[in-house]
């Protein structure tokens, strides 16, 4: 597979950035027509947001905040100016979080992810994501149909009935979780059903470890991973290069230090923050709570957009110490108070049947005075005492972890 979905995937990155940030001010204006964004972005001149640096100055909206915001101002927390009836479908996800689907073609931006996985027009796709209330089934259904595929809306479960459909329609493609793909293949093998028509898959929604990848490959299916959310649809996807995931078009993806909105250095692990360019339902710096890191350079497959390593864990590392919550943003605040510090990690343990915490801090200028100053900041910010250990730059792992609960 060397073809690309369209020419936008291979344009110069500078041209892509210019396009995204030329469109962003109009999206910001549309967002600010909604009361919640108008309040969060009060005083902002949308025309002034013309680069990643200026975008980074806007507040992040944490996905973890959405359930409370949606309950307080249903259905969309005041972040959507359009009436609910102006959308095509209306969903809910656990929280609850309420998500609308736009009326445009490929509203979840998934067609190019399917194309990168080898799906082509006139393919038949068995879609096993749920169609019940949550958007997963419709995300992949709409994406496949936008590509020109026919879709079997199977949903999860009912393997016997799915075997009947597979044997009758002979789908070449599968979309769903990797776990359910294995369940289907195992059940078919044990019952003598023929599912050999399935040759490729786009999987998401669950871990796809190398051992399972190898097993699926050995069964004759070329499976690719996609990373997405019920809010934004498909955010990034694997390609034939198998070197990370390529960020989708029409999204601005940032990687920030957990607990902040501050972009990390290239290659550092941090939290994914996404801005979408759909004026009907814009997201401005939505912090997903998922960790990743950027990969350098374009993909060997020829796609030139930013690449990420894929999902690397959760950014919300809030923990409770001696009955009090300690949050990543508090550790970030300590870092801001001491410019000589690099990476920070709060390690929480048990000592003598009591909670204990040690703040490990990278610095090239270790001394007792700095250690005491940091200890004072730790107590002032968290209201808890703890030890401080100063370590050399590069000592702490680059895994995005700010709080390590080792109890």
C-alpha positions as a printed NumPy array, in Angstrom:
array([[  0.   ,   0.   ,   0.   ],
       [  1.695,   3.162,  -1.167],
       [ -1.34 ,   5.26 ,  -2.123],
       [ -2.667,   8.057,   0.062],
       [ -6.215,   9.104,   0.797],
       [ -5.657,  12.556,  -0.717],
       [ -2.893,  15.07 ,  -1.477],
       [ -3.35 ,  16.791,   1.872],
       [ -1.641,  13.874,   3.614],
       [  1.658,  14.499,   1.812],
       [  1.819,  18.301,   1.739],
       [  4.67 ,  20.144,   3.406],
       [  4.135,  20.449,   7.139],
       [  4.619,  24.227,   6.935],
       [  1.741,  24.43 ,   4.456],
       [ -0.444,  22.324,   6.748],
       [  0.327,  24.523,   9.753],
       [ -0.424,  27.668,   7.724],
       [ -3.761,  26.185,   6.643],
       [ -4.765,  25.118,  10.167],
       [ -3.908,  28.423,  11.798],
       [ -5.492,  30.503,   9.033],
       [ -8.77 ,  28.674,   9.743],
       [ -8.493,  28.704,  13.53 ],
       [ -9.63 ,  32.326,  14.169],
       [-13.01 ,  31.675,  12.486],
       [-13.387,  28.496,  14.555],
       [-12.63 ,  30.472,  17.714],
       [-15.282,  33.028,  16.774],
       [-17.786,  30.223,  16.287],
       [-16.795,  28.694,  19.628],
       [-17.202,  31.999,  21.438],
       [-20.834,  32.152,  20.296],
       [-21.439,  29.458,  22.921],
       [-21.753,  30.805,  26.486],
       [-19.19 ,  28.515,  28.121],
       [-16.485,  29.297,  25.575],
       [-17.418,  32.991,  25.667],
       [-16.715,  32.961,  29.399],
       [-13.498,  30.909,  29.175],
       [-12.112,  32.996,  26.313],
       [-13.4  ,  36.373,  27.475],
       [-11.337,  39.232,  26.078],
       [ -9.677,  37.07 ,  23.429],
       [ -9.149,  38.481,  19.952],
       [ -9.445,  35.351,  17.763],
       [ -7.233,  36.92 ,  15.112],
       [ -4.363,  36.975,  17.611],
       [ -4.256,  33.156,  17.793],
       [ -2.135,  32.478,  14.748],
       [  0.477,  29.964,  15.929],
       [  1.075,  27.09 ,  18.31 ],
       [  2.707,  29.509,  20.731],
       [ -0.365,  31.738,  20.926],
       [ -2.725,  28.76 ,  21.034],
       [ -0.779,  27.449,  24.04 ],
       [ -1.789,  30.594,  25.914],
       [ -5.47 ,  29.596,  25.895],
       [ -6.9  ,  27.601,  28.808],
       [ -7.265,  23.837,  28.452],
       [-10.655,  22.196,  28.877],
       [-10.209,  18.892,  30.67 ],
       [-12.36 ,  16.004,  29.523],
       [-12.619,  14.956,  33.168],
       [-14.545,  18.209,  33.78 ],
       [-17.193,  17.518,  31.147],
       [-19.595,  15.309,  33.152],
       [-20.109,  17.99 ,  35.796],
       [-20.328,  20.738,  33.176],
       [-22.877,  18.789,  31.138],
       [-24.988,  18.11 ,  34.231],
       [-24.908,  21.774,  35.181],
       [-25.928,  22.984,  31.721],
       [-27.376,  20.143,  29.66 ],
       [-26.827,  18.816,  27.168],
       [-23.408,  20.151,  26.083],
       [-22.302,  22.246,  29.043],
       [-22.729,  25.496,  27.145],
       [-19.894,  24.641,  24.743],
       [-22.059,  24.263,  21.627],
       [-23.902,  27.26 ,  20.208],
       [-26.017,  25.237,  17.759],
       [-29.328,  23.68 ,  18.783],
       [-29.249,  19.919,  19.46 ],
       [-31.724,  19.42 ,  16.623],
       [-29.197,  20.77 ,  14.117],
       [-27.12 ,  17.587,  14.468],
       [-27.709,  14.202,  12.872],
       [-27.438,  11.959,  15.929],
       [-27.146,  12.523,  19.677],
       [-25.162,  10.16 ,  21.908],
       [-24.01 ,   9.673,  25.457],
       [-20.846,   8.182,  26.915],
       [-20.066,   7.179,  30.511],
       [-19.891,  10.181,  32.803],
       [-22.331,  11.031,  31.368],
       [-20.865,  13.052,  28.517],
       [-23.215,  14.005,  25.69 ],
       [-21.877,  13.976,  22.121],
       [-23.543,  15.154,  18.903],
       [-22.783,  13.854,  15.421],
       [-22.626,  16.387,  12.596],
       [-24.608,  16.097,   9.39 ],
       [-21.579,  16.37 ,   7.077],
       [-19.963,  13.428,   5.315],
       [-17.436,  11.587,   7.486],
       [-18.233,  13.652,  10.608],
       [-15.756,  11.648,  12.728],
       [-12.86 ,  11.967,  10.223],
       [-12.26 ,   8.23 ,  10.   ],
       [-12.217,   7.484,   6.266],
       [ -8.514,   8.201,   5.889],
       [ -7.693,   5.921,   8.852],
       [ -9.545,   3.073,   7.152],
       [ -7.788,   3.866,   3.874],
       [ -4.401,   3.728,   5.597],
       [ -5.367,   0.28 ,   6.929],
       [ -5.992,  -0.972,   3.397],
       [ -9.759,  -0.525,   3.124],
       [-10.984,   0.558,  -0.319],
       [-14.273,   1.569,  -1.99 ],
       [-16.685,  -1.339,  -2.497],
       [-15.126,  -3.337,   0.354],
       [-17.601,  -4.922,   2.748],
       [-16.829,  -4.131,   6.385],
       [-18.047,  -5.999,   9.457],
       [-18.431,  -3.249,  12.073],
       [-18.618,  -4.676,  15.598],
       [-18.519,  -1.457,  17.62 ],
       [-21.705,  -0.83 ,  19.583],
       [-24.512,   1.125,  17.941],
       [-26.457,   1.514,  21.192],
       [-26.483,   5.095,  22.587],
       [-22.699,   5.529,  22.388],
       [-21.103,   6.794,  19.153],
       [-18.532,   4.035,  18.529],
       [-20.557,   2.075,  16.   ],
       [-21.569,   5.163,  14.063],
       [-18.037,   6.571,  14.062],
       [-16.72 ,   3.612,  12.105],
       [-19.948,   3.106,  10.135],
       [-19.956,   6.689,   8.841],
       [-16.234,   6.558,   8.127],
       [-16.482,   3.348,   6.105],
       [-19.456,   4.596,   4.117],
       [-17.647,   7.882,   3.407],
       [-14.849,   5.791,   1.918],
       [-17.361,   3.967,  -0.268],
       [-17.571,   0.699,   1.673],
       [-20.667,  -1.297,   2.472],
       [-21.127,  -1.849,   6.206],
       [-22.581,  -4.771,   8.128],
       [-23.814,  -3.075,  11.351],
       [-23.102,  -6.082,  13.534],
       [-22.244,  -4.562,  16.893],
       [-20.593,  -6.738,  19.551],
       [-21.814, -10.167,  20.632],
       [-24.106, -12.708,  18.952],
       [-21.224, -14.574,  17.347],
       [-23.443, -17.254,  15.783],
       [-25.504, -14.682,  13.938],
       [-22.327, -12.851,  12.932],
       [-20.975, -16.076,  11.407],
       [-24.101, -16.289,   9.241],
       [-23.537, -12.744,   8.011],
       [-19.829, -13.313,   7.402],
       [-20.428, -16.505,   5.419],
       [-23.177, -14.844,   3.366],
       [-21.635, -11.428,   2.669],
       [-17.92 , -12.396,   2.807],
       [-16.659,  -9.106,   4.327],
       [-13.009,  -8.358,   3.65 ],
       [-12.663,  -5.9  ,   6.531],
       [-13.314,  -5.793,  10.27 ],
       [-13.675,  -2.787,  12.569],
       [-14.023,  -3.206,  16.304],
       [-11.944,  -3.935,  19.368],
       [ -9.   ,  -6.311,  19.021],
       [-10.438,  -8.394,  21.859],
       [-13.681,  -9.091,  20.009],
       [-11.782,  -9.933,  16.824],
       [ -9.958, -12.664,  18.745],
       [-13.258, -13.876,  20.224],
       [-14.728, -14.16 ,  16.723],
       [-11.71 , -15.992,  15.352],
       [-11.53 , -18.394,  18.299],
       [-15.259, -19.129,  18.173],
       [-15.119, -19.702,  14.413],
       [-12.2  , -22.091,  14.769],
       [-13.916, -24.111,  17.493],
       [-17.237, -24.329,  15.629],
       [-15.911, -24.852,  12.102],
       [-17.299, -21.568,  10.708],
       [-15.639, -19.851,   7.756],
       [-14.436, -16.311,   8.462],
       [-11.504, -16.484,   6.043],
       [-12.844, -13.608,   3.939],
       [-11.652, -11.113,   6.589],
       [ -8.175,  -9.98 ,   5.535],
       [ -7.751,  -6.592,   7.185],
       [ -8.905,  -4.805,  10.311],
       [ -8.919,  -1.407,  11.951],
       [ -9.041,  -1.876,  15.707],
       [ -9.47 ,   0.587,  18.556],
       [-10.964,   0.939,  22.008],
       [ -8.688,  -1.552,  23.797],
       [ -5.041,  -2.49 ,  24.161],
       [ -3.498,  -4.355,  21.222],
       [ -0.294,  -5.835,  22.676],
       [  2.416,  -7.303,  20.413],
       [  1.446, -10.859,  21.364],
       [ -2.117, -10.346,  20.142],
       [ -0.883,  -8.492,  17.057],
       [  1.267, -11.498,  16.169],
       [ -1.618, -13.917,  16.714],
       [ -3.995, -11.915,  14.5  ],
       [ -1.316, -11.618,  11.822],
       [ -0.695, -15.377,  11.942],
       [ -4.389, -15.902,  11.232],
       [ -4.075, -13.99 ,   7.965],
       [ -5.462, -10.616,   9.027],
       [ -3.511,  -7.379,   8.606],
       [ -4.693,  -5.284,  11.559],
       [ -3.971,  -1.617,  12.175],
       [ -4.641,   0.506,  15.241],
       [ -6.468,   3.829,  15.505],
       [ -6.651,   6.231,  18.432],
       [ -9.858,   8.177,  18.906],
       [-12.433,   9.407,  21.387],
       [-16.207,   9.693,  21.44 ],
       [-15.826,  13.483,  21.474],
       [-13.491,  13.922,  18.525],
       [-13.65 ,  10.753,  16.462],
       [-10.425,   9.449,  14.916],
       [ -7.417,  11.431,  16.155],
       [ -4.455,   9.398,  14.868],
       [ -3.938,   6.126,  13.05 ],
       [ -1.356,   3.546,  12.075],
       [ -0.079,   3.287,   8.53 ],
       [  1.819,   0.66 ,   6.585],
       [  5.075,   2.073,   8.003],
       [  4.139,   0.737,  11.457],
       [  6.108,   3.582,  13.024],
       [  3.778,   5.315,  15.45 ],
       [  0.473,   6.912,  14.475],
       [ -0.095,   9.781,  12.054],
       [ -2.263,  12.609,  13.372],
       [ -5.468,  13.13 ,  11.419],
       [ -6.027,  16.149,   9.197],
       [ -8.121,  19.108,  10.43 ],
       [ -6.926,  18.687,  14.023],
       [ -4.268,  20.571,  15.972],
       [ -2.678,  18.175,  18.421],
       [ -0.475,  19.41 ,  21.271],
       [  1.393,  17.436,  23.913],
       [  1.514,  19.233,  27.254],
       [  2.953,  18.609,  30.678],
       [  0.289,  16.822,  32.78 ],
       [ -1.602,  19.197,  35.02 ],
       [ -0.773,  22.212,  32.83 ],
       [ -1.391,  23.549,  29.351],
       [  2.314,  24.012,  28.687],
       [  3.72 ,  22.174,  25.645],
       [  6.526,  19.722,  26.402],
       [  9.855,  19.644,  24.593],
       [  9.993,  17.528,  21.409],
       [ 10.051,  13.833,  22.281],
       [  8.875,  14.332,  25.874],
       [  5.903,  12.305,  27.075],
       [  2.896,  14.417,  27.965],
       [ -0.877,  14.737,  27.814],
       [ -2.729,  14.944,  24.498],
       [ -4.606,  18.201,  23.905],
       [ -6.688,  18.576,  20.732],
       [ -8.261,  21.533,  18.969],
       [-10.73 ,  20.664,  16.21 ],
       [-11.665,  22.874,  13.281],
       [-15.363,  22.064,  12.991],
       [-17.151,  25.419,  13.527],
       [-20.456,  23.65 ,  14.171],
       [-18.997,  21.778,  17.137],
       [-15.519,  23.083,  17.928],
       [-13.237,  21.788,  20.635],
       [-10.652,  24.294,  21.847],
       [ -7.703,  22.691,  23.645],
       [ -9.57 ,  19.641,  24.921],
       [ -7.207,  17.765,  27.265],
       [ -7.999,  14.078,  26.88 ],
       [ -6.134,  12.681,  29.885],
       [ -4.12 ,  10.331,  27.639],
       [ -0.329,  10.317,  27.423],
       [  1.826,  10.141,  24.299],
       [  5.024,  11.531,  22.781],
       [  5.773,  12.933,  19.344],
       [  8.041,  11.12 ,  16.917],
       [ 10.494,  13.147,  14.83 ],
       [ 10.091,  13.674,  11.104],
       [  7.541,  12.41 ,   8.589],
       [  6.394,   8.814,   8.329],
       [  8.228,   6.5  ,   5.907],
       [  4.829,   5.916,   4.281],
       [  5.006,   9.462,   2.881],
       [  2.427,  11.082,   5.158],
       [  3.879,  14.287,   6.528],
       [  1.645,  15.152,   9.473],
       [  2.835,  14.953,  13.059],
       [  3.35 ,  11.419,  14.383],
       [  2.761,  10.177,  17.911],
       [  3.877,   6.98 ,  19.618],
       [  0.296,   5.994,  20.379],
       [ -1.413,   5.632,  23.73 ],
       [  1.106,   5.572,  26.6  ],
       [ -1.097,   5.666,  29.699],
       [ -3.24 ,   8.134,  31.58 ],
       [ -2.233,  11.649,  32.533],
       [ -4.602,  11.948,  35.483],
       [ -2.324,  10.674,  38.239],
       [ -4.156,  12.327,  41.125],
       [ -3.665,  10.362,  44.326],
       [ -4.543,  10.736,  47.991],
       [ -1.794,  11.137,  50.617],
       [ -2.692,  11.206,  54.287],
       [ -6.306,  11.846,  53.321],
       [ -5.527,  14.773,  50.999],
       [ -5.551,  14.776,  47.197],
       [ -2.264,  15.563,  45.464],
       [ -2.596,  16.507,  41.798],
       [ -0.181,  16.775,  38.836],
       [ -0.882,  20.494,  38.494],
       [  0.458,  20.997,  42.024],
       [  3.747,  19.353,  41.054],
       [  3.836,  21.575,  37.96 ],
       [  3.354,  24.625,  40.199],
       [  6.417,  23.621,  42.235],
       [  8.418,  23.421,  39.025],
       [  7.331,  26.928,  38.045],
       [  8.585,  28.279,  41.375],
       [ 12.098,  26.931,  40.8  ],
       [ 13.528,  27.647,  37.362],
       [ 16.571,  25.414,  37.905],
       [ 14.438,  22.259,  37.888],
       [ 13.774,  19.894,  34.996],
       [ 11.553,  16.832,  35.28 ],
       [  9.779,  16.25 ,  38.591],
       [  8.286,  13.079,  40.04 ],
       [  6.474,  12.713,  43.338],
       [  6.919,   9.165,  44.652],
       [  4.31 ,   8.096,  47.211],
       [  5.147,   5.129,  49.461],
       [  4.39 ,   3.685,  52.887],
       [  6.833,   4.037,  55.753],
       [  6.009,   2.629,  59.174],
       [  2.327,   2.135,  58.258],
       [  2.012,   5.766,  57.215],
       [  1.933,   7.524,  53.84 ],
       [  5.192,   9.161,  52.8  ],
       [  6.181,  11.138,  49.746],
       [  9.461,  12.07 ,  48.128],
       [  9.766,  14.656,  45.391],
       [ 12.52 ,  13.695,  42.964],
       [ 13.706,  16.685,  40.967],
       [ 16.215,  16.933,  38.13 ],
       [ 18.642,  19.827,  38.372],
       [ 22.219,  20.583,  37.366],
       [ 22.6  ,  22.777,  40.456],
       [ 21.986,  20.464,  43.402],
       [ 22.679,  21.948,  46.835],
       [ 21.171,  21.885,  50.307],
       [ 19.722,  25.382,  50.031],
       [ 17.791,  24.492,  46.884],
       [ 16.588,  21.265,  48.487],
       [ 15.209,  23.161,  51.46 ],
       [ 13.528,  25.731,  49.219],
       [ 11.827,  22.982,  47.211],
       [ 10.72 ,  21.212,  50.383],
       [  9.13 ,  24.452,  51.559],
       [  7.327,  24.799,  48.208],
       [  6.156,  21.195,  48.409],
       [  4.59 ,  21.856,  51.789],
       [  3.116,  25.199,  50.727],
       [  1.509,  23.806,  47.559],
       [  0.312,  20.393,  48.783],
       [ -0.143,  21.206,  52.499],
       [  1.884,  18.063,  53.189],
       [  5.47 ,  17.529,  54.197],
       [  7.778,  15.356,  52.162],
       [ 11.39 ,  14.605,  51.366],
       [ 13.167,  16.119,  48.381],
       [ 15.757,  14.238,  46.349],
       [ 17.775,  16.18 ,  43.774],
       [ 19.023,  14.109,  40.837],
       [ 21.042,  14.782,  37.698],
       [ 19.296,  15.823,  34.449],
       [ 18.174,  12.775,  32.481],
       [ 17.81 ,  10.572,  35.565],
       [ 14.008,  10.404,  35.634],
       [ 12.338,   8.317,  32.906],
       [ 10.614,  10.042,  29.999],
       [  7.208,   8.444,  30.573],
       [  4.995,  11.409,  31.426],
       [  4.546,  10.231,  35.016],
       [  4.423,  13.115,  37.478],
       [  3.051,  11.214,  40.47 ],
       [  4.103,   7.607,  41.087],
       [  1.949,   5.891,  43.694],
       [  4.051,   2.901,  44.817],
       [  2.028,   1.907,  47.868]])
